[in-house]
Amino acid sequence: MRHSVSLKIGPVGFRIGSDWRVPIAALKDLYRDYPAPDDGIADFNVRLFAARFWRRFIRPSVMIGGDYIIPDAAPLPLEMGLLAAEMGMNLQMALGQRRYLLLHASAVVRDGKALLMSGVSGAGKSTLAALLMARGWRLMGDEFALIDPMSGLVYGFPRLISLKNAAIGLMRSTLPQGRFGPLMKATPKGNIRHLVPDAQAIAAMETPARPALILFPTFGHAPAERAVDEAEAFVRLTQASTNFVGLGQAGFDTLTRLVREVPARAIDYPDTESALRLVEDLWSATA
Amino acid sequence: MSARLVVETLREPARCERYDAAQWNALIAAARAEQIIGTLACRLDGLSLPVAAKRILDDARALAEVGRTLALWEAEAARRALAPLGVPVLLLKGTAFVAAGLKAGVGRSIGDLDILVPRGALDSVQDALLAAGWEWVKPDPYDDAYYRQWMHELPPLIHRDRDRMIDVHHTILPLTARITPDADAIIADSEALQNGLRVPQPNDLLCHAAAHLFADGEMLGGVRNLWDIHCLLEELGTDGLEARARLHGLHHHVMRAVRLSHDLYGTDIPIDWRVRDPADALFKRRLLARDGWGRVRPKWIEHVFYLRGHWLRMPPAMLARHLWTKWRKGYHPVG
């Protein structure tokens, strides 16, 4: 393709090609501290392309392609090219990842042990992970946690943190020195702005950690906390995994081991302050 | 074109020990797009490869193994649903290759379950599958009527629990195609597996693979389909193939398949089959039309074969009516 960039996020290499310069330039800038894929060989390819030739120039709209695709995915306007690239990479992970059990969860590390936070979109996974990063935790990722079937360790996927709507202002004031991408207004998911993970997160992005606590956060209720037993954690995490079924027995064994070895809690929180208090209290009590 | 890289690597795996990163990236993207990366991974197993490439191929091989298990389980589910009917049930394509333990099945990606049953048994097969948890996929009455009136298979069914599709064929080419293979002969001469399911005899496997590649559709996944043909020829030989192909009206297509397999994969074929046919070049061009990003290039060739696929399927007036209906419903070929 005319423009391209190769980079590695956690243990996963990507090659992203584009008909336009702008999205690649944005990726090169925001991912400038990330290494290249091992041996220069990417695990996944992402393509950003125009559905028709003239669509490169006239009301340019970006189709998302790659090794794995969803048919009939709607294109995005070129101003959201960076979002398209991120969606393309997420899509490869969600549909094509087979080396690790992939959990839709954010993950942070303290003292070499990992906290996983899994929840539906809007539960605050990304925001909580970003806030914990600001308080000195090592960010492993705000979207996917990768469980290694052999060792049971969690590997990070510290892509750009995807901040939505109110979380954008919150993180701007929490991390005034942070590196932020362009503000993309009125995307299919509302306003989006990316935050580059801090130096600690990038430097240690290939270092796995032993999972120590699983949280299922829910936003919008009075502070509360309850234990989640193995069976419920198992079912919730099968729903949070895109490749549990595809991995066959390896997926089942990996997830069973995770919920047996790692305690799980559900927390409700009305605001981020109380969420952080809940999380850090639980962490000192359990992990 | 990177499909050529895929073909050359399948043909001569040791080449890849000299590939640079750009070649590896192109090879992997093109092999994924052609849905042949599992086969490629099995071919390259044991060679000394860059670590990053080896990891990708190990994943692909593991995935193919899970896929094989799922495909065989799906065949078993269909067997259990259909056994009470007492009609012959033939496995076709990928599932037939793995069930019969053929080389063509090694590492092969398998999507839907394809079976062939006698046309007279279609209604009872359909009822038995519906009773066992399969459901119709196509809600559109035009699509449904189209399948029933013109196609060689029932409208696709999907199992409500396992989310897997089954295509129930009663012959191997659409009824509207100008060629009418002898489905009764395919069933009569089929070979039984241990579990009671059946597979077509070797020459029918080859005839079907060639029909699938050249006489039906748009030649999507041609690299893989031709690899099937190469493996079948190498493993099962060519005895009686010409006569069998003539019986089905597929002589022309089978001979082209054999020539291209010889040309691209180096298949050993009888000397007098190695003739020149000027049209082979265009088919070869279509087969190899895949670039290092997994895109079909040049793009025009996709449109040519889209039209050819439809032209083969139906007479012109019917084709015009069909394309008009599909166009009004918003369908356009996009690559």
Coordinates of C-alpha atoms in Angstrom, one line a residue:
Chain A
M1 CA 0.0 0.0 0.0
R2 CA 1.1 3.6 -0.5
H3 CA 1.7 4.4 3.2
S4 CA 2.5 2.0 5.9
V5 CA 4.0 1.5 9.4
S6 CA 5.0 -1.5 11.4
L7 CA 4.9 -1.6 15.2
K8 CA 4.6 -3.9 18.1
I9 CA 2.1 -3.7 21.0
G10 CA 2.8 -6.0 23.8
P11 CA 3.8 -9.3 22.2
V12 CA 1.9 -8.6 19.0
G13 CA 3.3 -7.2 15.7
F14 CA 1.2 -5.2 13.3
R15 CA 1.7 -3.9 9.8
I16 CA -0.8 -1.1 8.9
G17 CA -1.1 0.1 5.3
S18 CA -3.2 3.0 4.1
D19 CA -4.2 4.8 0.9
W20 CA -3.7 8.1 2.8
R21 CA -0.7 9.6 4.5
V22 CA -2.5 11.2 7.5
P23 CA -3.6 8.1 9.5
I24 CA -0.1 6.6 9.2
A25 CA 1.6 9.9 10.2
A26 CA -0.7 10.0 13.3
L27 CA 0.3 6.4 14.2
K28 CA 4.0 7.0 13.6
D29 CA 3.8 10.0 16.0
L30 CA 1.7 8.4 18.8
Y31 CA 3.5 5.0 18.6
R32 CA 6.9 6.5 18.1
D33 CA 8.4 4.9 21.3
Y34 CA 7.1 1.4 20.4
P35 CA 9.4 -1.2 18.9
A36 CA 9.1 -2.8 15.5
P37 CA 7.7 -6.4 15.2
D38 CA 10.1 -9.2 16.0
D39 CA 12.2 -10.1 12.9
G40 CA 10.2 -7.4 11.1
I41 CA 7.4 -10.0 10.6
A42 CA 3.9 -8.8 11.7
D43 CA 1.4 -11.1 13.3
F44 CA -1.4 -9.1 11.7
N45 CA -2.1 -6.8 8.7
V46 CA -4.5 -3.9 8.7
R47 CA -5.5 -2.0 5.6
L48 CA -7.2 1.4 5.4
F49 CA -8.5 1.9 2.0
A50 CA -11.0 3.8 -0.2
A51 CA -14.0 1.7 -1.3
R52 CA -13.8 3.4 -4.7
F53 CA -10.8 5.1 -6.2
W54 CA -12.3 8.6 -6.2
R55 CA -13.2 8.2 -2.5
R56 CA -9.5 8.8 -1.8
F57 CA -10.1 12.4 -2.7
I58 CA -13.8 13.3 -2.7
R59 CA -15.4 13.1 0.7
P60 CA -12.6 10.5 1.6
S61 CA -13.9 7.7 3.7
V62 CA -11.9 4.9 5.2
M63 CA -12.8 1.3 4.9
I64 CA -11.2 -1.0 7.4
G65 CA -9.6 -4.2 6.0
G66 CA -7.0 -6.7 7.1
D67 CA -6.3 -10.4 7.6
Y68 CA -9.6 -10.7 9.4
I69 CA -12.7 -8.6 8.5
I70 CA -16.3 -8.0 9.4
P71 CA -18.3 -7.9 6.1
D72 CA -20.3 -4.8 5.6
A73 CA -18.4 -2.7 8.2
A74 CA -19.3 1.0 7.7
P75 CA -16.5 3.3 6.6
L76 CA -15.3 6.3 8.7
P77 CA -14.5 9.8 7.5
L78 CA -10.8 10.4 7.0
E79 CA -10.7 12.7 10.0
M80 CA -11.3 9.5 12.0
G81 CA -8.5 7.6 10.2
L82 CA -6.6 7.0 13.5
L83 CA -9.8 5.5 15.0
A84 CA -10.1 3.3 11.9
A85 CA -6.6 2.1 12.4
E86 CA -7.2 1.3 16.1
M87 CA -10.5 -0.5 15.2
G88 CA -8.6 -2.4 12.5
M89 CA -6.0 -3.6 15.0
N90 CA -8.6 -4.5 17.6
L91 CA -10.5 -6.4 15.0
Q92 CA -7.4 -8.5 14.1
M93 CA -7.0 -9.3 17.8
A94 CA -10.6 -10.1 18.4
L95 CA -11.0 -12.3 15.3
G96 CA -7.5 -13.6 14.7
Q97 CA -5.7 -14.0 18.0
R98 CA -4.9 -17.7 18.7
R99 CA -1.7 -17.6 20.8
Y100 CA -3.4 -16.2 23.9
L101 CA -6.8 -16.5 25.5
L102 CA -8.0 -13.0 24.8
L103 CA -10.1 -11.2 27.4
H104 CA -11.9 -8.0 26.9
A105 CA -10.5 -6.4 30.0
S106 CA -8.1 -3.7 31.1
A107 CA -5.1 -4.7 33.1
V108 CA -2.7 -2.9 35.5
V109 CA 0.3 -4.2 37.5
R110 CA 1.6 -3.5 40.9
D111 CA 4.6 -5.3 42.5
G112 CA 4.7 -7.7 39.6
K113 CA 1.1 -8.8 40.1
A114 CA -1.8 -8.0 37.7
L115 CA -5.3 -6.7 38.3
L116 CA -7.8 -7.5 35.5
M117 CA -10.9 -5.4 35.1
S118 CA -13.6 -6.7 32.8
G119 CA -16.9 -5.1 32.0
V120 CA -19.3 -4.1 29.4
S121 CA -18.6 -1.0 27.2
G122 CA -19.1 2.0 29.5
A123 CA -18.3 0.2 32.7
G124 CA -15.2 2.3 33.0
K125 CA -12.4 -0.2 32.3
S126 CA -10.3 2.3 30.2
T127 CA -10.8 5.2 32.6
L128 CA -10.0 3.2 35.7
A129 CA -6.9 1.8 34.0
A130 CA -5.7 5.2 33.0
L131 CA -6.3 6.7 36.5
L132 CA -4.4 3.8 38.1
M133 CA -1.6 4.4 35.6
A134 CA -1.6 8.0 36.7
R135 CA -1.2 6.7 40.3
G136 CA 1.9 4.7 39.5
W137 CA 0.5 1.3 38.5
R138 CA 2.0 -0.2 35.3
L139 CA -0.6 -0.1 32.6
M140 CA -0.8 -3.4 30.6
G141 CA -3.7 -2.3 28.5
D142 CA -7.1 -0.7 28.5
E143 CA -8.9 -3.1 26.1
F144 CA -7.4 -6.6 25.9
A145 CA -5.6 -8.8 28.4
L146 CA -3.8 -11.9 27.0
I147 CA -3.6 -15.0 29.0
D148 CA -0.9 -17.4 28.1
P149 CA -2.3 -21.0 28.0
M150 CA 1.1 -22.5 28.9
S151 CA 2.0 -20.5 32.0
G152 CA -1.3 -18.8 33.0
L153 CA 0.5 -15.5 33.0
V154 CA -1.1 -12.4 31.6
Y155 CA 0.5 -10.4 28.8
G156 CA -0.3 -6.8 28.2
F157 CA -1.6 -5.1 25.1
P158 CA -0.8 -1.4 25.9
R159 CA -2.3 0.2 22.8
L160 CA -3.3 3.9 22.9
I161 CA -5.8 4.3 25.6
S162 CA -9.2 5.1 24.1
L163 CA -10.8 7.8 26.2
K164 CA -14.4 8.6 25.5
N165 CA -16.6 11.7 26.3
A166 CA -16.3 12.8 29.9
A167 CA -13.1 10.7 30.5
I168 CA -11.3 12.9 28.1
G169 CA -11.5 16.0 30.3
L170 CA -10.9 14.0 33.4
M171 CA -7.6 12.6 32.1
R172 CA -6.5 15.9 30.6
S173 CA -6.7 17.4 34.2
T174 CA -5.3 14.3 35.8
L175 CA -2.3 14.0 33.4
P176 CA -1.7 17.5 32.1
Q177 CA 1.8 16.4 30.8
G178 CA 0.3 13.3 29.1
R179 CA 0.6 12.8 25.3
F180 CA -2.9 13.0 23.7
G181 CA -3.9 12.3 20.1
P182 CA -6.3 14.5 18.2
L183 CA -9.9 15.0 19.5
M184 CA -12.3 13.1 17.2
K185 CA -15.8 14.4 17.6
A186 CA -19.1 12.6 17.1
T187 CA -17.6 9.2 16.2
P188 CA -19.9 6.1 16.4
K189 CA -18.8 5.9 20.0
G190 CA -19.1 9.6 20.9
N191 CA -16.1 11.9 21.3
I192 CA -12.8 10.0 21.4
R193 CA -9.3 11.1 22.2
H194 CA -6.3 8.7 22.6
L195 CA -3.8 8.9 25.4
V196 CA -0.3 7.4 25.0
P197 CA 0.6 5.0 27.8
D198 CA 3.4 6.3 30.0
A199 CA 7.1 5.3 29.6
Q200 CA 6.9 2.6 32.3
A201 CA 4.0 0.9 30.4
I202 CA 5.9 0.9 27.1
A203 CA 9.2 -0.1 28.5
A204 CA 7.8 -3.2 30.2
M205 CA 5.1 -4.0 27.6
E206 CA 6.5 -7.5 27.0
T207 CA 6.9 -8.4 30.6
P208 CA 4.0 -10.7 31.7
A209 CA 2.6 -10.8 35.2
R210 CA 0.8 -13.3 37.5
P211 CA -2.9 -12.4 37.7
A212 CA -3.8 -11.6 41.3
L213 CA -7.3 -10.1 41.2
I214 CA -10.2 -10.0 38.8
L215 CA -12.7 -7.1 39.1
F216 CA -16.1 -6.6 37.3
P217 CA -16.8 -2.9 37.7
T218 CA -20.2 -1.3 37.1
F219 CA -20.6 2.4 37.0
G220 CA -23.6 4.4 38.3
H221 CA -24.5 2.8 41.6
A222 CA -23.7 3.4 45.3
P223 CA -20.4 1.9 46.3
A224 CA -20.7 -1.8 46.8
E225 CA -18.5 -4.9 46.6
R226 CA -19.3 -8.6 46.5
A227 CA -17.4 -11.8 45.9
V228 CA -17.8 -13.5 42.5
D229 CA -17.5 -17.3 42.7
E230 CA -15.6 -19.4 40.2
A231 CA -18.6 -20.4 38.2
E232 CA -19.9 -16.8 37.7
A233 CA -16.4 -15.5 36.9
F234 CA -16.0 -18.3 34.4
V235 CA -19.3 -17.5 32.6
R236 CA -18.7 -13.7 32.7
L237 CA -15.2 -14.2 31.2
T238 CA -16.4 -16.5 28.5
Q239 CA -18.6 -13.7 27.4
A240 CA -15.7 -11.3 27.6
S241 CA -13.5 -13.5 25.4
T242 CA -13.6 -13.4 21.6
N243 CA -11.5 -16.6 21.2
F244 CA -12.6 -18.8 24.0
V245 CA -14.5 -21.1 21.7
G246 CA -12.0 -20.9 18.9
L247 CA -9.1 -22.1 21.1
G248 CA -11.0 -25.3 21.9
Q249 CA -9.8 -27.3 24.9
A250 CA -6.8 -24.9 25.4
G251 CA -9.3 -22.1 26.0
F252 CA -11.3 -24.0 28.4
D253 CA -8.3 -25.2 30.4
T254 CA -6.8 -21.7 30.5
L255 CA -9.9 -20.0 31.7
T256 CA -10.7 -22.7 34.3
R257 CA -7.2 -22.3 35.7
L258 CA -7.6 -18.5 35.8
V259 CA -10.9 -18.5 37.8
R260 CA -9.6 -21.2 40.2
E261 CA -6.4 -19.5 41.0
V262 CA -7.5 -15.8 41.0
P263 CA -10.1 -14.3 43.3
A264 CA -12.8 -12.2 41.7
R265 CA -15.0 -9.3 42.9
A266 CA -17.8 -7.3 41.5
I267 CA -17.8 -3.6 42.4
D268 CA -20.3 -0.8 41.9
Y269 CA -19.2 2.8 41.9
P270 CA -20.9 6.2 41.6
D271 CA -17.7 8.2 40.7
T272 CA -14.1 7.6 39.9
E273 CA -12.8 8.7 43.4
S274 CA -14.8 6.0 45.2
A275 CA -13.8 3.5 42.5
L276 CA -10.2 4.1 43.0
R277 CA -10.6 3.8 46.8
L278 CA -12.5 0.5 46.3
V279 CA -9.9 -0.9 44.0
E280 CA -6.9 0.0 46.1
D281 CA -8.6 -1.3 49.3
L282 CA -9.5 -4.6 47.6
W283 CA -6.1 -4.9 46.2
S284 CA -4.4 -4.6 49.6
A285 CA -6.9 -7.0 51.1
T286 CA -6.7 -9.8 48.5
A287 CA -3.6 -9.5 46.2
Chain B
M1 CA 1.9 -11.0 -7.1
S2 CA 2.1 -12.6 -3.8
A3 CA -0.2 -15.5 -4.5
R4 CA 2.7 -16.7 -6.6
L5 CA 4.8 -16.6 -3.5
V6 CA 2.2 -18.8 -1.7
V7 CA 2.2 -21.2 -4.6
E8 CA 6.0 -21.4 -4.9
T9 CA 6.4 -21.9 -1.2
L10 CA 3.8 -24.7 -1.1
R11 CA 5.6 -26.3 -4.0
E12 CA 9.0 -26.0 -2.6
P13 CA 8.9 -25.3 1.2
A14 CA 12.7 -25.0 1.7
R15 CA 12.7 -21.7 -0.3
C16 CA 11.3 -19.9 2.7
E17 CA 14.5 -20.3 4.6
R18 CA 15.9 -17.5 2.4
Y19 CA 12.9 -15.1 2.7
D20 CA 13.4 -11.7 4.1
A21 CA 10.9 -9.9 6.3
A22 CA 9.0 -8.3 3.4
Q23 CA 8.5 -11.7 1.7
W24 CA 7.3 -13.2 5.0
N25 CA 4.8 -10.4 5.5
A26 CA 3.5 -10.8 1.9
L27 CA 3.4 -14.6 2.2
I28 CA 1.4 -14.5 5.4
A29 CA -1.0 -11.8 4.2
A30 CA -1.7 -13.6 0.9
A31 CA -1.9 -17.1 2.5
R32 CA -4.5 -15.8 5.0
A33 CA -6.5 -14.1 2.3
E34 CA -6.4 -17.4 0.3
Q35 CA -7.4 -19.3 3.4
I36 CA -4.5 -21.6 3.0
I37 CA -2.2 -20.6 5.8
G38 CA -3.0 -23.8 7.8
T39 CA -1.8 -25.9 4.9
L40 CA 1.2 -23.7 4.4
A41 CA 2.0 -24.1 8.1
C42 CA 1.9 -27.9 7.9
R43 CA 4.1 -27.8 4.8
L44 CA 6.7 -25.6 6.5
D45 CA 6.7 -27.5 9.8
G46 CA 10.2 -28.5 10.9
L47 CA 12.1 -26.0 8.7
S48 CA 14.4 -23.4 10.3
L49 CA 12.3 -20.3 10.3
P50 CA 12.5 -16.8 11.9
V51 CA 11.0 -17.0 15.4
A52 CA 8.2 -14.5 14.5
A53 CA 7.2 -16.6 11.5
K54 CA 7.3 -19.8 13.3
R55 CA 4.9 -18.5 16.0
I56 CA 2.4 -17.4 13.4
L57 CA 2.6 -20.7 11.6
D58 CA 2.4 -22.7 14.9
D59 CA -0.9 -20.8 15.7
A60 CA -2.2 -21.5 12.2
R61 CA -1.5 -25.2 12.6
A62 CA -3.2 -25.4 16.0
L63 CA -6.2 -23.6 14.5
A64 CA -6.4 -26.0 11.6
E65 CA -6.3 -28.9 14.1
V66 CA -9.2 -27.4 16.1
G67 CA -11.0 -26.8 12.8
R68 CA -10.5 -30.5 11.8
T69 CA -12.0 -31.6 15.1
L70 CA -15.0 -29.3 14.7
A71 CA -15.5 -30.3 11.0
L72 CA -15.6 -34.0 12.0
W73 CA -17.9 -33.4 14.9
E74 CA -20.3 -31.5 12.6
A75 CA -20.3 -34.4 10.2
E76 CA -21.1 -36.7 13.1
A77 CA -23.9 -34.4 14.2
A78 CA -25.4 -34.6 10.6
R79 CA -24.9 -38.4 10.6
R80 CA -26.9 -38.8 13.8
A81 CA -29.7 -36.6 12.5
L82 CA -29.9 -38.4 9.2
A83 CA -29.1 -42.0 10.0
P84 CA -32.8 -42.9 10.7
L85 CA -33.7 -42.0 7.1
G86 CA -31.5 -44.7 5.7
V87 CA -30.4 -42.6 2.7
P88 CA -26.8 -42.4 1.6
V89 CA -25.1 -39.2 2.9
L90 CA -21.9 -38.2 1.1
L91 CA -19.4 -35.7 2.6
L92 CA -17.9 -33.3 0.1
K93 CA -14.9 -31.0 -0.1
G94 CA -12.8 -30.3 3.0
T95 CA -14.8 -32.5 5.4
A96 CA -14.5 -35.4 2.9
F97 CA -10.8 -34.9 2.7
V98 CA -10.2 -35.0 6.5
A99 CA -12.8 -37.7 7.1
A100 CA -11.1 -39.9 4.5
G101 CA -7.6 -39.0 5.9
L102 CA -6.5 -37.6 2.5
K103 CA -3.4 -35.4 2.1
A104 CA -5.6 -32.6 0.7
G105 CA -7.1 -32.3 4.2
V106 CA -3.8 -31.7 6.0
G107 CA -4.0 -28.2 7.6
R108 CA -7.0 -27.3 5.4
S109 CA -9.4 -24.7 6.6
I110 CA -13.0 -26.0 6.6
G111 CA -16.0 -23.6 6.7
D112 CA -19.4 -25.1 6.1
L113 CA -20.3 -28.8 6.2
D114 CA -21.1 -29.8 2.6
I115 CA -23.1 -33.0 2.0
L116 CA -24.7 -34.7 -1.0
V117 CA -27.9 -36.7 -0.8
P118 CA -30.2 -38.1 -3.4
R119 CA -32.5 -35.5 -4.8
G120 CA -35.6 -37.6 -4.0
A121 CA -34.6 -37.5 -0.3
L122 CA -34.2 -33.7 0.0
D123 CA -37.5 -33.1 1.7
S124 CA -37.0 -35.8 4.4
V125 CA -33.3 -34.6 4.9
Q126 CA -34.5 -31.0 5.3
D127 CA -37.2 -32.1 7.8
A128 CA -34.7 -34.2 9.8
L129 CA -32.2 -31.4 10.0
L130 CA -34.8 -28.8 11.0
A131 CA -36.0 -31.2 13.7
A132 CA -32.4 -31.7 15.0
G133 CA -31.8 -27.9 15.5
W134 CA -30.7 -26.5 12.2
E135 CA -32.5 -23.3 11.1
W136 CA -32.8 -21.3 7.8
V137 CA -30.2 -18.6 7.3
K138 CA -31.7 -16.6 4.5
P139 CA -34.8 -14.6 5.5
D140 CA -35.3 -13.2 2.0
P141 CA -38.1 -14.9 0.1
Y142 CA -36.3 -14.2 -3.2
D143 CA -33.1 -15.8 -2.1
D144 CA -35.1 -18.8 -0.8
A145 CA -37.1 -19.3 -4.0
Y146 CA -33.9 -18.8 -6.0
Y147 CA -32.1 -21.6 -4.2
R148 CA -35.1 -24.0 -4.5
Q149 CA -35.8 -23.4 -8.1
W150 CA -32.3 -23.1 -9.6
M151 CA -29.5 -24.2 -7.3
H152 CA -27.8 -27.5 -6.6
E153 CA -28.4 -27.2 -2.9
L154 CA -31.0 -26.3 -0.3
P155 CA -30.8 -22.7 1.0
P156 CA -28.1 -22.8 3.7
L157 CA -29.0 -24.0 7.2
I158 CA -27.2 -23.0 10.4
H159 CA -27.3 -25.0 13.7
R160 CA -28.8 -22.9 16.5
D161 CA -26.4 -24.2 19.2
R162 CA -23.2 -24.8 17.3
D163 CA -23.5 -21.9 14.9
R164 CA -22.2 -24.0 12.0
M165 CA -23.6 -24.0 8.5
I166 CA -24.6 -27.0 6.4
D167 CA -25.0 -27.0 2.7
V168 CA -27.2 -29.9 1.5
H169 CA -26.4 -30.6 -2.1
H170 CA -28.4 -32.9 -4.5
T171 CA -25.9 -32.4 -7.3
I172 CA -22.5 -30.6 -7.7
L173 CA -23.4 -27.8 -10.1
P174 CA -26.4 -25.4 -10.3
L175 CA -29.4 -26.8 -12.2
T176 CA -29.1 -23.7 -14.4
A177 CA -25.5 -24.4 -15.5
R178 CA -25.1 -25.8 -19.0
I179 CA -23.3 -28.8 -17.6
T180 CA -25.2 -31.5 -15.7
P181 CA -23.0 -33.9 -13.8
D182 CA -24.3 -37.4 -13.0
A183 CA -25.2 -37.1 -9.3
D184 CA -26.7 -40.6 -9.3
A185 CA -23.4 -42.1 -10.4
I186 CA -21.5 -40.1 -7.7
I187 CA -23.8 -41.5 -5.0
A188 CA -23.9 -45.0 -6.5
D189 CA -20.1 -45.3 -6.7
S190 CA -19.3 -43.6 -3.5
E191 CA -17.2 -45.3 -0.8
A192 CA -18.4 -45.9 2.8
L193 CA -16.4 -44.7 5.8
Q194 CA -16.4 -46.7 9.0
N195 CA -19.1 -44.6 10.6
G196 CA -21.6 -45.1 7.7
L197 CA -21.1 -41.7 6.1
R198 CA -19.8 -41.9 2.5
V199 CA -17.3 -40.0 0.3
P200 CA -17.2 -39.8 -3.5
Q201 CA -14.8 -42.2 -5.2
P202 CA -11.4 -40.6 -6.0
N203 CA -12.2 -39.5 -9.6
D204 CA -15.4 -37.9 -8.4
L205 CA -13.6 -36.0 -5.7
L206 CA -11.4 -34.7 -8.5
C207 CA -14.3 -33.9 -10.8
H208 CA -16.1 -32.1 -8.0
A209 CA -13.0 -30.1 -7.1
A210 CA -12.5 -29.1 -10.7
A211 CA -16.2 -28.2 -11.1
H212 CA -16.0 -26.1 -8.0
L213 CA -12.9 -24.3 -9.2
F214 CA -13.8 -23.6 -12.8
A215 CA -17.5 -24.2 -13.5
D216 CA -19.1 -22.6 -10.5
G217 CA -18.7 -19.1 -9.0
E218 CA -16.0 -16.6 -9.3
M219 CA -12.9 -18.6 -8.5
L220 CA -12.5 -17.3 -5.0
G221 CA -9.9 -19.2 -3.1
G222 CA -8.5 -20.7 -6.3
V223 CA -5.0 -21.3 -4.8
R224 CA -6.5 -23.5 -2.2
N225 CA -8.9 -25.3 -4.5
L226 CA -6.1 -26.0 -7.0
W227 CA -3.9 -27.3 -4.1
D228 CA -6.7 -29.7 -3.3
I229 CA -6.6 -30.9 -6.9
H230 CA -2.8 -31.3 -6.7
C231 CA -2.9 -33.4 -3.6
L232 CA -5.8 -35.6 -4.9
L233 CA -3.9 -36.2 -8.1
E234 CA -0.6 -37.0 -6.4
E235 CA -2.3 -39.3 -3.8
L236 CA -5.0 -41.0 -5.8
G237 CA -3.6 -41.0 -9.3
T238 CA -5.3 -40.4 -12.7
D239 CA -6.6 -43.8 -13.7
G240 CA -10.0 -43.5 -15.3
L241 CA -10.2 -39.8 -14.6
E242 CA -10.8 -38.8 -18.2
A243 CA -13.6 -41.2 -18.7
R244 CA -15.2 -40.2 -15.4
A245 CA -14.9 -36.5 -16.3
R246 CA -16.6 -37.1 -19.6
L247 CA -19.4 -38.9 -17.9
H248 CA -20.1 -35.8 -15.8
G249 CA -19.6 -33.4 -18.8
L250 CA -16.6 -32.0 -17.0
H251 CA -13.8 -33.1 -19.2
H252 CA -12.9 -29.6 -20.3
H253 CA -12.7 -28.3 -16.7
V254 CA -10.9 -31.3 -15.3
M255 CA -8.2 -31.1 -18.0
R256 CA -7.7 -27.4 -17.3
A257 CA -7.4 -28.2 -13.6
V258 CA -4.9 -30.9 -14.2
R259 CA -2.8 -28.6 -16.5
L260 CA -2.8 -25.7 -14.1
S261 CA -1.9 -28.0 -11.2
H262 CA 1.0 -29.3 -13.2
D263 CA 2.0 -25.8 -14.2
L264 CA 1.8 -24.2 -10.7
Y265 CA 2.4 -27.0 -8.3
G266 CA 4.5 -29.3 -10.5
T267 CA 2.0 -32.2 -10.3
D268 CA 3.1 -35.3 -12.2
I269 CA 0.5 -35.8 -15.0
P270 CA 0.5 -38.0 -18.1
I271 CA 2.5 -36.5 -21.0
D272 CA -0.4 -36.3 -23.5
W273 CA -2.4 -34.1 -21.0
R274 CA 0.3 -31.5 -21.1
V275 CA -1.1 -29.5 -24.0
R276 CA -1.2 -25.7 -24.5
D277 CA -4.5 -23.9 -24.1
P278 CA -4.3 -20.2 -24.6
A279 CA -7.2 -19.6 -22.1
D280 CA -5.2 -21.1 -19.3
A281 CA -3.2 -17.9 -19.0
L282 CA -6.3 -15.9 -17.9
F283 CA -7.3 -18.5 -15.3
K284 CA -3.8 -18.5 -14.0
R285 CA -3.8 -14.8 -13.8
R286 CA -7.0 -14.9 -11.7
L287 CA -5.6 -17.6 -9.5
L288 CA -2.5 -15.6 -8.7
A289 CA -4.3 -12.2 -8.4
R290 CA -3.4 -11.5 -4.8
D291 CA -0.9 -8.9 -3.6
G292 CA 1.3 -8.7 -0.5
W293 CA -1.5 -7.0 1.5
G294 CA -3.9 -9.8 0.7
R295 CA -5.8 -7.7 -1.9
V296 CA -7.1 -8.9 -5.2
R297 CA -4.9 -7.2 -7.8
P298 CA -5.5 -6.3 -10.6
K299 CA -9.0 -5.5 -9.6
W300 CA -10.5 -5.8 -13.1
I301 CA -9.9 -9.5 -13.1
E302 CA -12.2 -9.9 -10.2
H303 CA -15.0 -8.2 -12.1
V304 CA -14.4 -10.3 -15.2
F305 CA -14.7 -13.5 -13.2
Y306 CA -17.7 -12.2 -11.2
L307 CA -19.5 -11.9 -14.5
R308 CA -18.1 -15.2 -15.8
G309 CA -19.3 -16.9 -12.7
H310 CA -22.8 -15.7 -13.3
W311 CA -22.7 -16.3 -17.0
L312 CA -21.8 -20.0 -16.3
R313 CA -24.6 -20.3 -13.8
M314 CA -27.5 -19.1 -15.8
P315 CA -28.8 -18.2 -19.3
P316 CA -28.6 -14.5 -20.2
A317 CA -32.2 -13.5 -19.7
M318 CA -32.3 -15.1 -16.3
L319 CA -28.9 -13.6 -15.4
A320 CA -30.2 -10.1 -16.3
R321 CA -33.3 -10.6 -14.2
H322 CA -31.2 -12.0 -11.3
L323 CA -28.6 -9.2 -11.3
W324 CA -31.4 -6.6 -11.6
T325 CA -33.2 -8.0 -8.5
K326 CA -29.9 -8.2 -6.5
W327 CA -28.9 -4.7 -7.6
R328 CA -32.2 -3.2 -6.5
K329 CA -31.7 -4.9 -3.1
G330 CA -28.4 -3.1 -2.8
Y331 CA -25.9 -5.8 -3.7
H332 CA -22.7 -4.7 -5.4
P333 CA -19.5 -6.7 -5.7
V334 CA -16.8 -4.9 -3.6
G335 CA -13.3 -6.1 -3.0

